[in-house]
Amino acid sequence: MASSSAYHAYRVCLIGSGGVGTIASLVLTKSGQAHVTAVLRSKFQYVAEHGWDIESIDHGTMKGWKPHRVVGSAAEAAVEEDGQKVEFDYVVVCTKQLPDRNPVAGMIAPVMTAGRTTVVLIQNGIGIEDEIVAAWPSNTVVSSVSHIGSGIEEPNRVVQVGKDVSKMGVHYGPSSVVASSTASASEADAEANALKKKKGEDFVKMYNAGGAHVCEFVDDIEAARWEKLLWNGTFNTVCALTRTDVGEIQRSKGRESLLLPMMWEIWHIAEAAGHALPDTIVQWMAYRLPDDCAYRASMLLDLENSRPMELEVILGNPLKVARRLGVATPVMDVVYKLLQVEAWKIDELGKK
Amino acid sequence: MASSSAYHAYRVCLIGSGGVGTIASLVLTKSGQAHVTAVLRSKFQYVAEHGWDIESIDHGTMKGWKPHRVVGSAAEAAVEEDGQKVEFDYVVVCTKQLPDRNPVAGMIAPVMTAGRTTVVLIQNGIGIEDEIVAAWPSNTVVSSVSHIGSGIEEPNRVVQVGKDVSKMGVHYGPSSVVASSTASASEADAEANALKKKKGEDFVKMYNAGGAHVCEFVDDIEAARWEKLLWNGTFNTVCALTRTDVGEIQRSKGRESLLLPMMWEIWHIAEAAGHALPDTIVQWMAYRLPDDCAYRASMLLDLENSRPMELEVILGNPLKVARRLGVATPVMDVVYKLLQVEAWKIDELGKK
């Protein structure tokens, strides 16, 4: 395993190797610009020995593929094989977002260098960068809204069926604060923000160089996150609660009675938070899939398999923003409370 | 099978023989005051031949028991074995309340005599007597709020574990209208209402004579129905939606986040409809069962077994009353819409 990074521009640590994370580590490795250390947990032993078998719409078929280094913990990633401390340029987080069980700030602490390491969150939800900004205020935080379709088949097979399409952008402060006018930023702030932007753009260039289908750098990534929440906060949550696939919730008229009102609630929170989405987007998002679509949303799969759901970042955090900004969310409130009961059941099962 | 009713004060037709209906037919038969014809549907052939095997906390053990007459349809009940038309004094309805599939007015039409037959509804929900009052305005409508615990084990075993405790009372008009002051009633109305009350009281006397644990005649049966809805509209619906037993919904804190707010919504609808319940009742209803109670509500059992749920009379009708009277019901609204999706799924399965 080559641990030298002499020929790479950046040192990258990537945490979480599900379908999304493994393709990201492949893309970054293929870019030629990064020395990539992947932190695996449950899969470490198997993948360290056998590598990944990949079947990808973007990258073709690969057998036994590995990034430059595979380790079993972030603490291990932080120390070179020769005992030297590693200073990472980028830490890419592709884990499930479960702030109550496994906060990202704690997970990445061993591989962070204050003032240097940029954190890239390829994860779902709203407000997920706040804990990172709070812990490392001078570091850059990038987040990605990904539309990739990629999953794992046990033990080490990655199947990517949907192209790697994403938007990335820099968070200059906590998400939950109404977007401030740049005119009010001081000169020092402006300079720091320009440096942050450069780090974000460099990551996006590297990601495109690695053969991702398309990765777009955007100035308002928050808006893109709220836009994705129009789906994740509605179809994903209600299909989980009612055990329906996309076609079923549409044919049952649940789209009109529940999803559309929830989408408008999200639209209004985003607007109040300074991210006005086009008002045609709600109709587009609600009606883009056919009525016989058998897609089963990720939260439904989690619920059916008693795995923890990303409820807090998908509904909990948006509702906190809504309360702070005085936006009414009657439907989201109740769906959230009902899913909290489901989350409690999953927790209880986990204790057995 | 004795069809003569010469020695009985009343002719009774009883429709629906689940756990509740069979015990009611036993009580009425035992009273000695009624000639009872039971209308069975799916169970007719088997019970006509073998009768019921009953194990009852109120009535002991009986094998092969039958009421005076067992028939397969209301049309058959309406005609004596000698071809004569029967005029019933009471038609007792103990079916599941499914107005969309099987409206009671249509079900009982063959056994009704205008101006004579009193309808007794031993059923769940709100507003269930409106269709009867509309179809037979001069007939008496009695409804019962029953707390019996009784069920069927296939094919013909009735097991009654909870004592037959109920309240019965007369409906003098549609439930959804705010209870009017009796002072405004005309003299003719007052006389008609007194006759209706007498028919209700006579039925209650007969029911008690038959060995029911206790059946109380009350003046405001609507209030008792709203009171029972504090349970049926909350624990029953939310436990179904979240697939939880009573203890689970309590331990998950769903009682505080969902059930208590819903109970207050119901309390406020009842108040607006002229039936002020004591305000201590909400706390009592919410906290009367222990946190390890494994009771599975009837709507949950229906949902788990893909049987139609009594959703319209338990949430749909109360919400119509709320809209008419301007009472806000944000939690009930969403729970209702989510259960409509579940009801759609059950309907779809039924079509396959």
XYZ file of C-alpha atoms in Angstrom, chain A residues 147-274:
128
model
C -27.923 12.930 -6.849
C -25.799 9.828 -7.325
C -27.525 6.445 -7.254
C -25.136 4.002 -5.643
C -25.366 1.204 -3.111
C -23.496 -1.622 -1.460
C -24.145 -5.323 -1.871
C -22.499 -7.212 0.960
C -19.679 -7.690 1.575
C -17.685 -5.497 -0.837
C -19.659 -4.926 -4.015
C -20.519 -1.345 -5.021
C -23.185 -0.878 -7.657
C -23.572 2.637 -9.047
C -26.635 2.865 -11.280
C -27.260 6.638 -11.193
C -24.709 9.082 -12.546
C -22.602 11.088 -10.122
C -24.300 14.481 -10.450
C -23.778 16.952 -7.627
C -23.542 20.554 -6.554
C -20.957 21.722 -4.053
C -20.487 25.033 -2.311
C -18.923 26.721 0.679
C -20.682 27.499 3.960
C -19.435 30.817 5.289
C -21.346 30.611 8.554
C -24.078 28.652 10.293
C -26.885 27.628 7.978
C -29.651 28.596 10.320
C -28.880 32.296 10.214
C -30.631 34.286 7.515
C -28.147 34.743 4.644
C -26.431 38.074 5.282
C -25.631 40.640 2.671
C -21.980 40.367 1.596
C -21.789 44.179 1.675
C -21.739 44.045 5.477
C -18.693 41.748 5.624
C -15.459 43.360 6.783
C -12.401 43.395 4.545
C -10.737 40.675 6.635
C -13.893 38.554 6.397
C -14.018 39.077 2.657
C -10.430 37.907 2.297
C -11.033 34.842 4.479
C -14.180 34.047 2.497
C -12.305 34.322 -0.788
C -9.761 31.793 0.496
C -12.569 29.472 1.564
C -14.162 29.793 -1.836
C -10.825 28.920 -3.506
C -10.562 25.719 -1.419
C -14.098 24.763 -2.413
C -13.463 25.435 -6.090
C -10.211 23.450 -5.996
C -12.072 20.464 -4.547
C -14.731 20.685 -7.255
C -12.001 20.822 -9.970
C -10.356 17.735 -8.491
C -13.725 15.959 -8.276
C -14.476 16.671 -11.939
C -10.938 15.634 -12.931
C -11.619 12.239 -11.340
C -14.389 11.427 -13.791
C -17.542 12.367 -11.895
C -20.389 12.825 -14.351
C -20.795 16.457 -13.346
C -19.999 18.419 -10.184
C -21.038 22.060 -10.186
C -19.618 24.697 -7.847
C -22.445 26.954 -6.663
C -22.434 30.138 -4.594
C -25.621 29.349 -2.650
C -25.307 25.700 -1.684
C -27.856 26.292 1.081
C -30.497 26.924 -1.571
C -29.555 23.619 -3.220
C -29.855 21.877 0.159
C -33.343 23.313 0.763
C -34.253 22.314 -2.779
C -33.222 18.711 -2.137
C -35.163 18.849 1.132
C -38.323 19.421 -0.916
C -37.956 15.724 -1.739
C -36.200 14.370 1.309
C -38.457 16.118 3.800
C -41.662 15.001 2.068
C -41.639 11.870 -0.119
C -38.882 10.335 1.985
C -40.590 10.930 5.336
C -44.234 10.271 4.409
C -43.422 7.163 2.346
C -41.531 5.837 5.381
C -44.390 6.559 7.771
C -47.066 5.064 5.521
C -44.897 2.218 4.149
C -45.590 3.258 0.568
C -43.428 3.471 -2.517
C -43.465 6.640 -4.617
C -46.202 5.407 -6.953
C -48.411 4.338 -4.058
C -48.247 7.661 -2.213
C -49.105 9.389 -5.505
C -51.978 7.093 -6.451
C -53.425 7.318 -2.921
C -53.694 11.131 -3.324
C -51.292 11.490 -0.406
C -49.256 13.725 -2.691
C -52.048 16.303 -2.713
C -53.190 15.889 0.906
C -49.739 15.726 2.517
C -46.691 16.143 0.265
C -47.652 19.376 -1.490
C -48.556 21.181 1.772
C -45.268 19.980 3.293
C -43.320 21.132 0.242
C -44.783 24.611 0.595
C -43.874 24.627 4.274
C -40.259 23.840 3.321
C -40.364 26.421 0.539
C -41.454 29.070 3.051
C -38.781 28.136 5.591
C -36.126 28.403 2.859
C -37.523 31.772 1.806
C -37.487 33.050 5.389
C -33.895 31.822 5.703
C -32.920 33.945 2.700
